[in-house]
Short mmCIF file of C-alpha atoms (C1' of nucleotides) in Angstrom, two decimals:
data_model
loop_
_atom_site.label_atom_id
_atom_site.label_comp_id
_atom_site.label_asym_id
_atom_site.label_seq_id
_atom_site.Cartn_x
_atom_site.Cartn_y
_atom_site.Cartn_z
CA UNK X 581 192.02 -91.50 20.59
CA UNK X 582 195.11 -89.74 20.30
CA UNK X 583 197.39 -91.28 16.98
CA UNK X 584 199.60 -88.07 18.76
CA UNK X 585 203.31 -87.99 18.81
CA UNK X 586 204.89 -89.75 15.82
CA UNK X 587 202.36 -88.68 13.12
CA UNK X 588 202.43 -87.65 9.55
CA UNK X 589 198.68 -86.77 9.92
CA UNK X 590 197.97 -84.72 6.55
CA UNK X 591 198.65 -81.43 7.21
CA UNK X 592 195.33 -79.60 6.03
CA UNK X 593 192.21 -81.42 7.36
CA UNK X 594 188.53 -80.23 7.01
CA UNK X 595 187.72 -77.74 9.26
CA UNK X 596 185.04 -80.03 11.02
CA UNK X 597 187.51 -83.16 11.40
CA UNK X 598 189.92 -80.61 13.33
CA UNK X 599 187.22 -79.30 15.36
CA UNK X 600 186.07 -82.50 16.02
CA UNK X 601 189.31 -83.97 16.76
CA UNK X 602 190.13 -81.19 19.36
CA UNK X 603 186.70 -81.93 21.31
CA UNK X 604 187.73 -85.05 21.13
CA UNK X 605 190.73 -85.01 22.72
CA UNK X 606 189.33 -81.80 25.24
CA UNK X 607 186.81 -84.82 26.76
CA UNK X 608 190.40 -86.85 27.28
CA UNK X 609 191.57 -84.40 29.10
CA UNK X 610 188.67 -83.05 31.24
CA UNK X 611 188.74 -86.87 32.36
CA UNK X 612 192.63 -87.40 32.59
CA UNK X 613 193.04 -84.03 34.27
CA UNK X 614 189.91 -82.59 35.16
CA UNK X 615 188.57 -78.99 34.96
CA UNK X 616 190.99 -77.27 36.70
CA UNK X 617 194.04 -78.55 35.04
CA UNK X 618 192.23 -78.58 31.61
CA UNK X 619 195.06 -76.46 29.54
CA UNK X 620 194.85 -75.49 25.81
CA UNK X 621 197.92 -76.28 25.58
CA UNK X 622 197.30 -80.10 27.18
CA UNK X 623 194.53 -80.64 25.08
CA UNK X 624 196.60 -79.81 21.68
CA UNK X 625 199.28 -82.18 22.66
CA UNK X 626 196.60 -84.76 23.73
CA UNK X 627 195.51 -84.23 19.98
CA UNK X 628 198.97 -84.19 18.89
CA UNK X 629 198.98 -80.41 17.35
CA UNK X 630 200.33 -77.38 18.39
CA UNK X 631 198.15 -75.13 20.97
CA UNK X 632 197.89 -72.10 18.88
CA UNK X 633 195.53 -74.37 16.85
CA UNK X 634 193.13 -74.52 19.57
CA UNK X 635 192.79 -70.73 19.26
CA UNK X 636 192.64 -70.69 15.72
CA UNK X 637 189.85 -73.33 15.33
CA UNK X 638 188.17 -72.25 19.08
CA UNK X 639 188.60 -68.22 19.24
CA UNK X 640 188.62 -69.27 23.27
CA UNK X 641 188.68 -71.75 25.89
CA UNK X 642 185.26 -71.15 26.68
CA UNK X 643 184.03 -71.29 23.76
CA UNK X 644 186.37 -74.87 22.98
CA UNK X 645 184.81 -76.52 26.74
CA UNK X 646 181.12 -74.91 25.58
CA UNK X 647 181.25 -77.12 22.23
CA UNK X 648 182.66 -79.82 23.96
CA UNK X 649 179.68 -79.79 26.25
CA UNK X 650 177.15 -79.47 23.31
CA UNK X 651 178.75 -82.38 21.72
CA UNK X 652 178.60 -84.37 24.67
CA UNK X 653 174.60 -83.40 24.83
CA UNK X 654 174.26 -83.96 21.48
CA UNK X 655 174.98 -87.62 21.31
CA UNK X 656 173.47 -88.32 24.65
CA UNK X 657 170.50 -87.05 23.28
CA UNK X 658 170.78 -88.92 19.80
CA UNK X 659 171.45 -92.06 21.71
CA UNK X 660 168.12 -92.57 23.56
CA UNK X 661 166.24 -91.14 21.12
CA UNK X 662 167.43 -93.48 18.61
CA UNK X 663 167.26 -96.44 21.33
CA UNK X 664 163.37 -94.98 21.85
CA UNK X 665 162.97 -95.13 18.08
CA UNK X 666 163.97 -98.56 17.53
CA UNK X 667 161.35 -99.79 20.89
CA UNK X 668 158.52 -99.80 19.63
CA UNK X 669 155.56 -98.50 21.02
CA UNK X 670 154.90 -101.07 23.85
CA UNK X 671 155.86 -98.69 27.15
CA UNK X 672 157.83 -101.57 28.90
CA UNK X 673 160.17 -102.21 25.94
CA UNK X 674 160.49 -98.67 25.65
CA UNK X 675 161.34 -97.77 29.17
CA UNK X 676 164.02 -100.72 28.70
CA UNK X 677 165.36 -98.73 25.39
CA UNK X 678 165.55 -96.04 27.62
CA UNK X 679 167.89 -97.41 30.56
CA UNK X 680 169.94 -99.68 28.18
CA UNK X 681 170.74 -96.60 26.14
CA UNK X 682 172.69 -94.79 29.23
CA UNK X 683 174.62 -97.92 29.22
CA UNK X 684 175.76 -98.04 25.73
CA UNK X 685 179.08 -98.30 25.13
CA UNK X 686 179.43 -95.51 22.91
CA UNK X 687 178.28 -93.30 25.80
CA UNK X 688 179.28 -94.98 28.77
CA UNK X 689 182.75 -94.78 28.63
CA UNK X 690 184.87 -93.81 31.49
CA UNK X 691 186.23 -90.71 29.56
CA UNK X 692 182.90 -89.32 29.00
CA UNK X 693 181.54 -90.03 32.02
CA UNK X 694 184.23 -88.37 33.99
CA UNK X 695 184.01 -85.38 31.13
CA UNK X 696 179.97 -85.43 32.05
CA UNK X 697 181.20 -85.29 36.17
CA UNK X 698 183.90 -82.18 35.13
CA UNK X 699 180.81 -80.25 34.06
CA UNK X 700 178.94 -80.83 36.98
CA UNK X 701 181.19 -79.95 39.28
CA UNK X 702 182.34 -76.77 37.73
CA UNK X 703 179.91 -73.89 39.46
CA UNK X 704 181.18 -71.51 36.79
CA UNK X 705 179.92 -73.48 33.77
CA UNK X 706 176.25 -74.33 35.27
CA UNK X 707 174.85 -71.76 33.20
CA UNK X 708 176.46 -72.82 30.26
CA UNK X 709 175.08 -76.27 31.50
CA UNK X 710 172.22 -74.76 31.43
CA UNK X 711 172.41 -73.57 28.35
CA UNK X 712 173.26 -76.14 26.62
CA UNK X 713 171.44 -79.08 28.03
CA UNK X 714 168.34 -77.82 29.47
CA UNK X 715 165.94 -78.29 26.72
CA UNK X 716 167.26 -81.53 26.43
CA UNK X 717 167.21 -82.35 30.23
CA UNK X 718 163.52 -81.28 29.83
CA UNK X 719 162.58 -83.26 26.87
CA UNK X 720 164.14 -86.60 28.29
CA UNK X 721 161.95 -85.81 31.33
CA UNK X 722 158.65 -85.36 29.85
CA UNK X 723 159.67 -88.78 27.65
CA UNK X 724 160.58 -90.63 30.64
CA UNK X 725 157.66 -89.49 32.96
CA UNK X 726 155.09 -90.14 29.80
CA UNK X 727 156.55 -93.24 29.58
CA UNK X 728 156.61 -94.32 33.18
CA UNK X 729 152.73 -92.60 33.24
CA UNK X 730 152.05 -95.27 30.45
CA UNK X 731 153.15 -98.45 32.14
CA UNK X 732 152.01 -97.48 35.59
CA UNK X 733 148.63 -96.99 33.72
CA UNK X 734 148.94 -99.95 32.19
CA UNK X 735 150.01 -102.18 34.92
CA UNK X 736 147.70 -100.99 37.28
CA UNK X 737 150.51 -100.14 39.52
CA UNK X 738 150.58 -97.17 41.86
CA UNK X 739 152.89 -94.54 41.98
CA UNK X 740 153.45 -90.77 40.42
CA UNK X 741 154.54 -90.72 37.08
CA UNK X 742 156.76 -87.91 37.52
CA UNK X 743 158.24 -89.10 41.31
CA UNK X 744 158.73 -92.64 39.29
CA UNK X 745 160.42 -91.32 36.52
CA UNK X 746 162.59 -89.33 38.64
CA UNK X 747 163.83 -91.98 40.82
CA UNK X 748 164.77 -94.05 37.51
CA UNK X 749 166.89 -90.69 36.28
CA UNK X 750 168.70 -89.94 39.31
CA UNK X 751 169.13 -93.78 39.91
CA UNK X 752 170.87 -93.56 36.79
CA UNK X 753 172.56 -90.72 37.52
CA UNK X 754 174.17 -91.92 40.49
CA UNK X 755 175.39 -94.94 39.05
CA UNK X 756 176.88 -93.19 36.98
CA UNK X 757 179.15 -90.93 39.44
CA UNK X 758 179.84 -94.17 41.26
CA UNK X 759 181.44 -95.47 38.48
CA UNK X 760 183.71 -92.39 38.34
CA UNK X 761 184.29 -91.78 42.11
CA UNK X 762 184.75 -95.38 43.19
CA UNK X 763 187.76 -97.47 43.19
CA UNK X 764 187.54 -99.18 39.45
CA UNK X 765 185.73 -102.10 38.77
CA UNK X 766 182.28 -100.88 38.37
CA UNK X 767 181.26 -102.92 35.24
CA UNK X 768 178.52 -101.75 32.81
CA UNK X 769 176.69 -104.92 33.67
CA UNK X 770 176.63 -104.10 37.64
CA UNK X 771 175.76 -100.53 36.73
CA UNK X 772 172.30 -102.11 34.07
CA UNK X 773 171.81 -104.22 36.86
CA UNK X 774 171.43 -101.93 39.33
CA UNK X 775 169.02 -99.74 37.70
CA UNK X 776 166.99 -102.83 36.47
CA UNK X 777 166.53 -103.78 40.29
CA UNK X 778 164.92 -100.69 40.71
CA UNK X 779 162.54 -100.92 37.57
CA UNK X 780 161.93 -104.32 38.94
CA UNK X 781 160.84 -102.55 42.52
CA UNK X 782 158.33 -100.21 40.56
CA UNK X 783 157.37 -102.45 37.75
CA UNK X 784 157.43 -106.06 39.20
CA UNK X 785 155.36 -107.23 36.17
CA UNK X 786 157.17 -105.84 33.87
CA UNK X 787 160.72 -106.33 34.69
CA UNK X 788 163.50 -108.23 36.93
CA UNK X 789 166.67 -107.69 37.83
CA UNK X 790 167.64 -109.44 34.36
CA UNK X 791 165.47 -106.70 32.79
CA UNK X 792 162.50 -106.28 31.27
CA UNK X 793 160.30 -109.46 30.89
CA UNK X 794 159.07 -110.86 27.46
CA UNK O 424 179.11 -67.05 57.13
CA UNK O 425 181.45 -64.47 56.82
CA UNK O 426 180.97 -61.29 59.35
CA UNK O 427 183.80 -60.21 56.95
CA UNK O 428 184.67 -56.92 55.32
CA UNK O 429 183.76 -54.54 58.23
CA UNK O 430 185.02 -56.01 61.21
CA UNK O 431 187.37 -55.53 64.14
CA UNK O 432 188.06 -59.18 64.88
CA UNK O 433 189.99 -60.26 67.40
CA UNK O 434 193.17 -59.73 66.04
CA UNK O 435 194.44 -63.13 67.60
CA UNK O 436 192.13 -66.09 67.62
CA UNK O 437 192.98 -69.82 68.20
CA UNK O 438 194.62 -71.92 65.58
CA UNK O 439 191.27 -74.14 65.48
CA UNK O 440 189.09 -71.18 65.00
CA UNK O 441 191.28 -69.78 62.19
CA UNK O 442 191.08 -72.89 60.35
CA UNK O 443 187.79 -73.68 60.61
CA UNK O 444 186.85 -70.11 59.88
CA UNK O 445 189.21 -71.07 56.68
CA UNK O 446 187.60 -74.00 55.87
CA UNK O 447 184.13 -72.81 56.04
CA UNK O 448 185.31 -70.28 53.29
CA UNK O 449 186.86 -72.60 51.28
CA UNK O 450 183.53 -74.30 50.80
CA UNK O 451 181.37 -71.10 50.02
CA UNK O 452 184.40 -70.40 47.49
CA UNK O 453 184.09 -73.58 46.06
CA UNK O 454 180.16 -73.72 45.36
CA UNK O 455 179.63 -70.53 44.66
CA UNK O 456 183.09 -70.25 41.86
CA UNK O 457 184.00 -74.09 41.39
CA UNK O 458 186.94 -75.91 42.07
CA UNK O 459 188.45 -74.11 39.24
CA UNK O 460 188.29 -70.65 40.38
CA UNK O 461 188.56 -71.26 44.02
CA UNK O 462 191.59 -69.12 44.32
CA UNK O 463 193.51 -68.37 47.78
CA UNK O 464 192.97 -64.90 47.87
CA UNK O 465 188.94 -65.41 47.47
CA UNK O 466 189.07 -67.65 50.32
CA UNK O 467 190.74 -65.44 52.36
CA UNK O 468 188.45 -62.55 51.08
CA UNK O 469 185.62 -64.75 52.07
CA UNK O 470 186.86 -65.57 55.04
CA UNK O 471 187.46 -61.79 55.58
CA UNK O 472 191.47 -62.41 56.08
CA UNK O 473 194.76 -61.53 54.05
CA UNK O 474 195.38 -64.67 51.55
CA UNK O 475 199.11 -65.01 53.31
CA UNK O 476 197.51 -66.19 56.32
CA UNK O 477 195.98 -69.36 54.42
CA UNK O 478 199.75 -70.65 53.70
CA UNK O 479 200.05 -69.72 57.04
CA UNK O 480 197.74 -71.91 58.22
CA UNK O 481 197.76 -74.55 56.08
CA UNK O 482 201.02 -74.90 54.37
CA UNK O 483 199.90 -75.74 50.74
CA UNK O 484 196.20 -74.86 48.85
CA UNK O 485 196.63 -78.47 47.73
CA UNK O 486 196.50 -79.48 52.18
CA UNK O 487 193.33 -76.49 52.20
CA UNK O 488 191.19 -78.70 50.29
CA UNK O 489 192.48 -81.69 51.71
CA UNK O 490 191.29 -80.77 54.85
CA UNK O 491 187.96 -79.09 53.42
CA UNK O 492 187.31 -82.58 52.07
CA UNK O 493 188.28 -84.43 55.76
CA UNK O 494 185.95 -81.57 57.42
CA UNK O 495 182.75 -82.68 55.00
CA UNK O 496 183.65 -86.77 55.12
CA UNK O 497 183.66 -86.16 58.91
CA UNK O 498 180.70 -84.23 59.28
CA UNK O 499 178.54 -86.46 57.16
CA UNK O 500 179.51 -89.79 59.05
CA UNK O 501 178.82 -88.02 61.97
CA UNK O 502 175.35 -86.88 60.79
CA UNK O 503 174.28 -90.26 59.92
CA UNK O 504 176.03 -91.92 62.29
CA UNK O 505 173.70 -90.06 65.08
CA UNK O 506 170.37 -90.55 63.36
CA UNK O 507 171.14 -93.78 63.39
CA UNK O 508 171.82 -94.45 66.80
CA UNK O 509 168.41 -92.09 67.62
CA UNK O 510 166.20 -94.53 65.48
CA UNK O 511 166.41 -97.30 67.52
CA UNK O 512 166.94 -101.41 66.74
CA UNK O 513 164.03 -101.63 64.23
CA UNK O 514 165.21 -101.74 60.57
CA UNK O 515 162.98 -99.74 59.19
CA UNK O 516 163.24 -97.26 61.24
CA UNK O 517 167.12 -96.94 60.68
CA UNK O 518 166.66 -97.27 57.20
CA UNK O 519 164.21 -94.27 57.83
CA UNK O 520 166.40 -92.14 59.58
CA UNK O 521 169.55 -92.71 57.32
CA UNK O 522 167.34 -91.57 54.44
CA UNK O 523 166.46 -88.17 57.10
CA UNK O 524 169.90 -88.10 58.03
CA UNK O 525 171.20 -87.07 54.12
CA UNK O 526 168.50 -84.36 54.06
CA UNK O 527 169.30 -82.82 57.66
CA UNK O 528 169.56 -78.84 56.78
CA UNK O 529 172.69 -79.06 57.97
CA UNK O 530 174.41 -81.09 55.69
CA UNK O 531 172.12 -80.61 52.75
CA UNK O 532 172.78 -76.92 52.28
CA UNK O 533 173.57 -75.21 48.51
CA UNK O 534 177.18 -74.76 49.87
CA UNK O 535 177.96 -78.09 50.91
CA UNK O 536 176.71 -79.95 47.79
CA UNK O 537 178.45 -77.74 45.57
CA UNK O 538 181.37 -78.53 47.11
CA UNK O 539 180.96 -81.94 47.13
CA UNK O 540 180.13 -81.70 43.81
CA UNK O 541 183.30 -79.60 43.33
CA UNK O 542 185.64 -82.58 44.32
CA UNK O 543 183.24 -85.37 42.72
CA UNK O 544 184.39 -83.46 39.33
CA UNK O 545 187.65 -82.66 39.66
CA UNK O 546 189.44 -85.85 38.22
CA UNK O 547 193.04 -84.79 40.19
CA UNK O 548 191.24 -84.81 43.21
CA UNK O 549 189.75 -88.40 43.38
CA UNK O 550 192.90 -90.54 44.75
CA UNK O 551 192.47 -87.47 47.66
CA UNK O 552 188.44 -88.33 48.00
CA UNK O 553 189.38 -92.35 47.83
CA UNK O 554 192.05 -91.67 50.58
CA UNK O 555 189.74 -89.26 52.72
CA UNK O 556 186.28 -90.75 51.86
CA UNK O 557 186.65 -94.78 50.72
CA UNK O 558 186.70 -95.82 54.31
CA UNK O 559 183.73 -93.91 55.69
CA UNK O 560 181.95 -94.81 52.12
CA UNK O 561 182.29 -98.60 53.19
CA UNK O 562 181.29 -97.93 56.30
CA UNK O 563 178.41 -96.66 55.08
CA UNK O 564 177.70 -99.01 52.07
CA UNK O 565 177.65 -102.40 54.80
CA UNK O 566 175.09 -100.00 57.46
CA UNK O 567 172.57 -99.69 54.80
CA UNK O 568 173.56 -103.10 52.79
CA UNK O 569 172.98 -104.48 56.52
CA UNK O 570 169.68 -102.72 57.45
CA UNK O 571 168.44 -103.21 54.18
CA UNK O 572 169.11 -107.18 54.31
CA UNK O 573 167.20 -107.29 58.12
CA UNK O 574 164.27 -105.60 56.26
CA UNK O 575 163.85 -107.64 53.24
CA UNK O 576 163.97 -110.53 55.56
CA UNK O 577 161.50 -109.02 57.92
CA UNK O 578 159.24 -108.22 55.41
CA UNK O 579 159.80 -111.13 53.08
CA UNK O 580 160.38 -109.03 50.80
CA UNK O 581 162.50 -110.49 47.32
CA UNK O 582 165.91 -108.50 46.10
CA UNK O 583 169.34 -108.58 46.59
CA UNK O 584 170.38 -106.47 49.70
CA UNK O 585 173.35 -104.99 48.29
CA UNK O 586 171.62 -103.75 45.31
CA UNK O 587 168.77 -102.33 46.85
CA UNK O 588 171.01 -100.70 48.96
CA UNK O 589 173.05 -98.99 46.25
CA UNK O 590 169.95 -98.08 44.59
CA UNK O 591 168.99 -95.94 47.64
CA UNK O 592 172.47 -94.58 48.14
CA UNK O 593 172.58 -93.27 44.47
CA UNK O 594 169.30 -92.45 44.13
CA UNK O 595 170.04 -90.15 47.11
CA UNK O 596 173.34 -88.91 45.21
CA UNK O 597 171.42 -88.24 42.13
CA UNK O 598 168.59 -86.02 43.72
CA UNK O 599 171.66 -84.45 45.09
CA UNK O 600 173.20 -83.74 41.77
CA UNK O 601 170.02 -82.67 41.04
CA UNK O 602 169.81 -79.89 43.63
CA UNK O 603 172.39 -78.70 42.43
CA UNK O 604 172.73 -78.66 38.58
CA UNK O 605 169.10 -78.04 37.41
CA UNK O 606 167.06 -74.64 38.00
CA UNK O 607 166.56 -73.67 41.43
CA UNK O 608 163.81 -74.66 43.52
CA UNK O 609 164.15 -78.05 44.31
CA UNK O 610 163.26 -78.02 47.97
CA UNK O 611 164.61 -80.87 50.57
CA UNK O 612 160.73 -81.81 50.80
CA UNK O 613 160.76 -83.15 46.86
CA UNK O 614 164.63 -84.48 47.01
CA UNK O 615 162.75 -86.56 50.61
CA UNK O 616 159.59 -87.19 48.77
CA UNK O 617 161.45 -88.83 46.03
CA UNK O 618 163.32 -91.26 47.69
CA UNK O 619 160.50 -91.81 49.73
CA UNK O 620 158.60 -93.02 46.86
CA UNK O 621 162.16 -95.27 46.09
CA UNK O 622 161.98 -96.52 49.53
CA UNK O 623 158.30 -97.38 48.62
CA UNK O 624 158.92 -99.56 45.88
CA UNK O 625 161.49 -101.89 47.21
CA UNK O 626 159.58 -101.95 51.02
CA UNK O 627 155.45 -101.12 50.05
CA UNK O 628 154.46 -102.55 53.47
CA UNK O 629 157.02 -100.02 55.47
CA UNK O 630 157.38 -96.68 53.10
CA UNK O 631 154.64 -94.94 51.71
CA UNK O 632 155.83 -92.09 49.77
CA UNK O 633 155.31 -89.57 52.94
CA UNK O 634 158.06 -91.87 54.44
CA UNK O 635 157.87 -94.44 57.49
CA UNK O 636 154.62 -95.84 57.90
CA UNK O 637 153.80 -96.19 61.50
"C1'" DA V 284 200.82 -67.46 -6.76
"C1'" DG V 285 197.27 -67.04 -3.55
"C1'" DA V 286 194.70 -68.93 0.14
"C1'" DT V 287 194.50 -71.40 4.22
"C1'" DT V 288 196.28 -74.00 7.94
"C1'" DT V 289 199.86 -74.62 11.38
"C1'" DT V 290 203.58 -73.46 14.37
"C1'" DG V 291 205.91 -71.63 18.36
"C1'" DA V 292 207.69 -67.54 20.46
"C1'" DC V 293 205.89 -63.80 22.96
"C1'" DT V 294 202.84 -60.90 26.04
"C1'" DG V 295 199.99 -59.61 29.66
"C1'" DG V 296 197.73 -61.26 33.43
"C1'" DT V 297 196.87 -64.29 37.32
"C1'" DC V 298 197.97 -67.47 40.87
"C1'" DT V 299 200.70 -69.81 44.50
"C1'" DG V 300 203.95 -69.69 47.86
"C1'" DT V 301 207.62 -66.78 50.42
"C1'" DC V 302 209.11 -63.43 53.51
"C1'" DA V 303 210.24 -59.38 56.05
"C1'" DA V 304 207.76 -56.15 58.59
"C1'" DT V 305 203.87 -55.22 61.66
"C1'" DC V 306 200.93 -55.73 65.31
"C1'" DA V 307 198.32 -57.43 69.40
"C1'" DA V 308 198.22 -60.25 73.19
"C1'" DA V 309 200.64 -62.68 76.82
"C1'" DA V 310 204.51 -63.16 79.79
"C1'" DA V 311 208.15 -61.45 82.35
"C1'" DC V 312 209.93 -57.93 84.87
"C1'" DG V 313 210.76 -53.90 87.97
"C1'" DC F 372 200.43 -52.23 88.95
"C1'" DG F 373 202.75 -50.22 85.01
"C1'" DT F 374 206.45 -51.23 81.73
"C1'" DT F 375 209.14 -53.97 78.75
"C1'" DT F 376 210.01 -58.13 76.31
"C1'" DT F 377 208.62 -62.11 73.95
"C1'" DT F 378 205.67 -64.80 71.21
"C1'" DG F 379 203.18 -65.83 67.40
"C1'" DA F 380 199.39 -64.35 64.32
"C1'" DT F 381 198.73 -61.28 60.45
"C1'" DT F 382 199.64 -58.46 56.51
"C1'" DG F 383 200.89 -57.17 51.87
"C1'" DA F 384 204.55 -56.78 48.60
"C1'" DC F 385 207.13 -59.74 45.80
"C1'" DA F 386 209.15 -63.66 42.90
"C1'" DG F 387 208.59 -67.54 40.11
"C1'" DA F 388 205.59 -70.29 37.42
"C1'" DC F 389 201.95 -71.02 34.42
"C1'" DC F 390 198.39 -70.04 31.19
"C1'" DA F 391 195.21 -67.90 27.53
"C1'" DG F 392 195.38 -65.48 23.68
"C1'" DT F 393 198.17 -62.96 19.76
"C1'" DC F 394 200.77 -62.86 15.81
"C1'" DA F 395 204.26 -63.08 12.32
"C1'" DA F 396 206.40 -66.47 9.84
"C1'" DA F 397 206.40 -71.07 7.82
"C1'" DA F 398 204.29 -74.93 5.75
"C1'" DT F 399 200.94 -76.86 2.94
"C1'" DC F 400 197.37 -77.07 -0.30
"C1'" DT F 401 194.80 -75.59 -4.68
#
DNA sequence: AGATTTTGACTGGTCTGTCAATCAAAAACG
DNA sequence: CGTTTTTGATTGACAGACCAGTCAAAATCT
């Protein structure tokens, strides 16, 4: 977060930290402020530098919000793979990697979230979305429906993979935007448990609304 | 839409007609260049009108989208509120037809998600959806927390009402989102289809994943 | 000293909201 | 019924504010 204001911060920083500490504080503000009000100049105070830094280290505002976004992909996409990695290869445990990751508190914070819900509902920057999330859209698809394929396989339950797997990654989804768009209070615990209770609906063997079951 | 551009319009036109004409531009503006963009002078090119008349009409741009957001709130509870009455006393039929009701072509156009999508993400703009949205969301949160509870009871089915409930309310805000954000084609059959097969899981021995079964 | 980062004033452009003038329909009048 | 007046919608030019991007100068580092 910001140490803005009443710094000494060293005055020359590695390139990287400064970029990194401008996307930083460019999520802050697409969540304090949203889209529209998103200013360079808002987002170098929020970082506690001068705006003409943003230019300097950014060329342009779409090119600053572009990176954000990529960063913002980036770890999301880091996160579930690394949650996958650490599963196993049992399809139940790893379809529980995969819905604890969204939850994890490095990701699921209200900043990024509401960052995540800026993009969204910009029109303008869907093809950037696009851009820079696509592939990665598509690959945690085909791992979600493979693993969902797996476990229905496995469990002898019915169901299409694909239809399965999307219900899980909208369900998701949409808890997510309820935890930005209603009134506060909308705990990372209600939010797993709510997507566990509909694992639990497809998968009855395999989880409950506590989770998955050993 | 607009019969803009190269008309002779009635010069003089009610103060209803004007604003709803105004209105219905300020959505296309908003889905098709995001809340960002939406500028008053597209609106009123939209709408096929000088941009002076949109102060005229509606003092402020801030009271414009105010009002675009009232039209939408008031036009969805409407929607459902009349499938619902149609369906009847039987709980899975209303559960039916307020899972219809979200997918009626006239609410679930391109234009009208955007839009919604366009105030979801806009950060500034969410005390303004709590104030014109929270009580109709409520509203609608106890119907289908309500119908949902009759039907797990009727069909002995195990879960917690409210949760099952949410779990169909986001899951139809996610396929939503999804409409929207990913790649077009993504017809109103598949966004049905999918929380058909939600609907499904939670009530086997009512919903088959081509919806209601007789 | 030379290289690189940082600052903040400045510019050009865009947007919102205002307003005086215009115009068409309705009302009042002869 | 034709003419004039009134009403109120409509327009477009304009002012004030704000913002992205530029740049020359300053600060800092090597």
């Amino acid at each position: 977060m910001t140490q803005a204001q009443t710094d000494p911060q060293p005055r020359k920083m590695s390139r990287d930290t400064r970029r990194a500490q401008l996307i930083e504080a460019t999520i802050e503000t697409l969540a304090l402020r949203g889209y529209a009000r998103t200013t360079l100049t808002e987002v170098a105070r929020t970082a506690g530098l001068s705006h003409g830094l943003v230019n300097f280290h950014f060329d342009t505002k779409e090119k600053l919000l572009s990176e954000t976004l990529a960063l913002l992909a980036e770890e999301y996409r880091l996160n579930w793979q690394a949650y996958l990695e650490r599963a196993g290869a049992d399809p139940a445990a790893q379809l529980a990697a995969l819905l604890l990751a969204d939850f994890d508190p490095a990701i699921c914070t209200p900043a990024r979230l509401s960052a995540w819900c800026s993009f969204w509902g910009e029109a303008q920057s869907r093809p950037l979305y696009q851009a820079q999330c696509g592939a990665n859209d598509a690959a945690y698809n085909a791992c979600i429906a493979e693993i969902c394929g797996q476990l229905l396989e496995q469990g002898r339950y019915e169901g299409d993979p694909a239809r399965v797997a999307r219900v899980l990654r909208v369900t998701i989804q949409g808890v997510w935007l309820d935890m930005i768009t209603t009134t506060p209070d909308y705990t990372i615990e209600e939010g797993l448990a709510t997507i566990h209770a509909c694992a639990a609906a497809f998968f009855p063997r395999h989880f409950c609304a506590a989770g998955l079951i050993p």
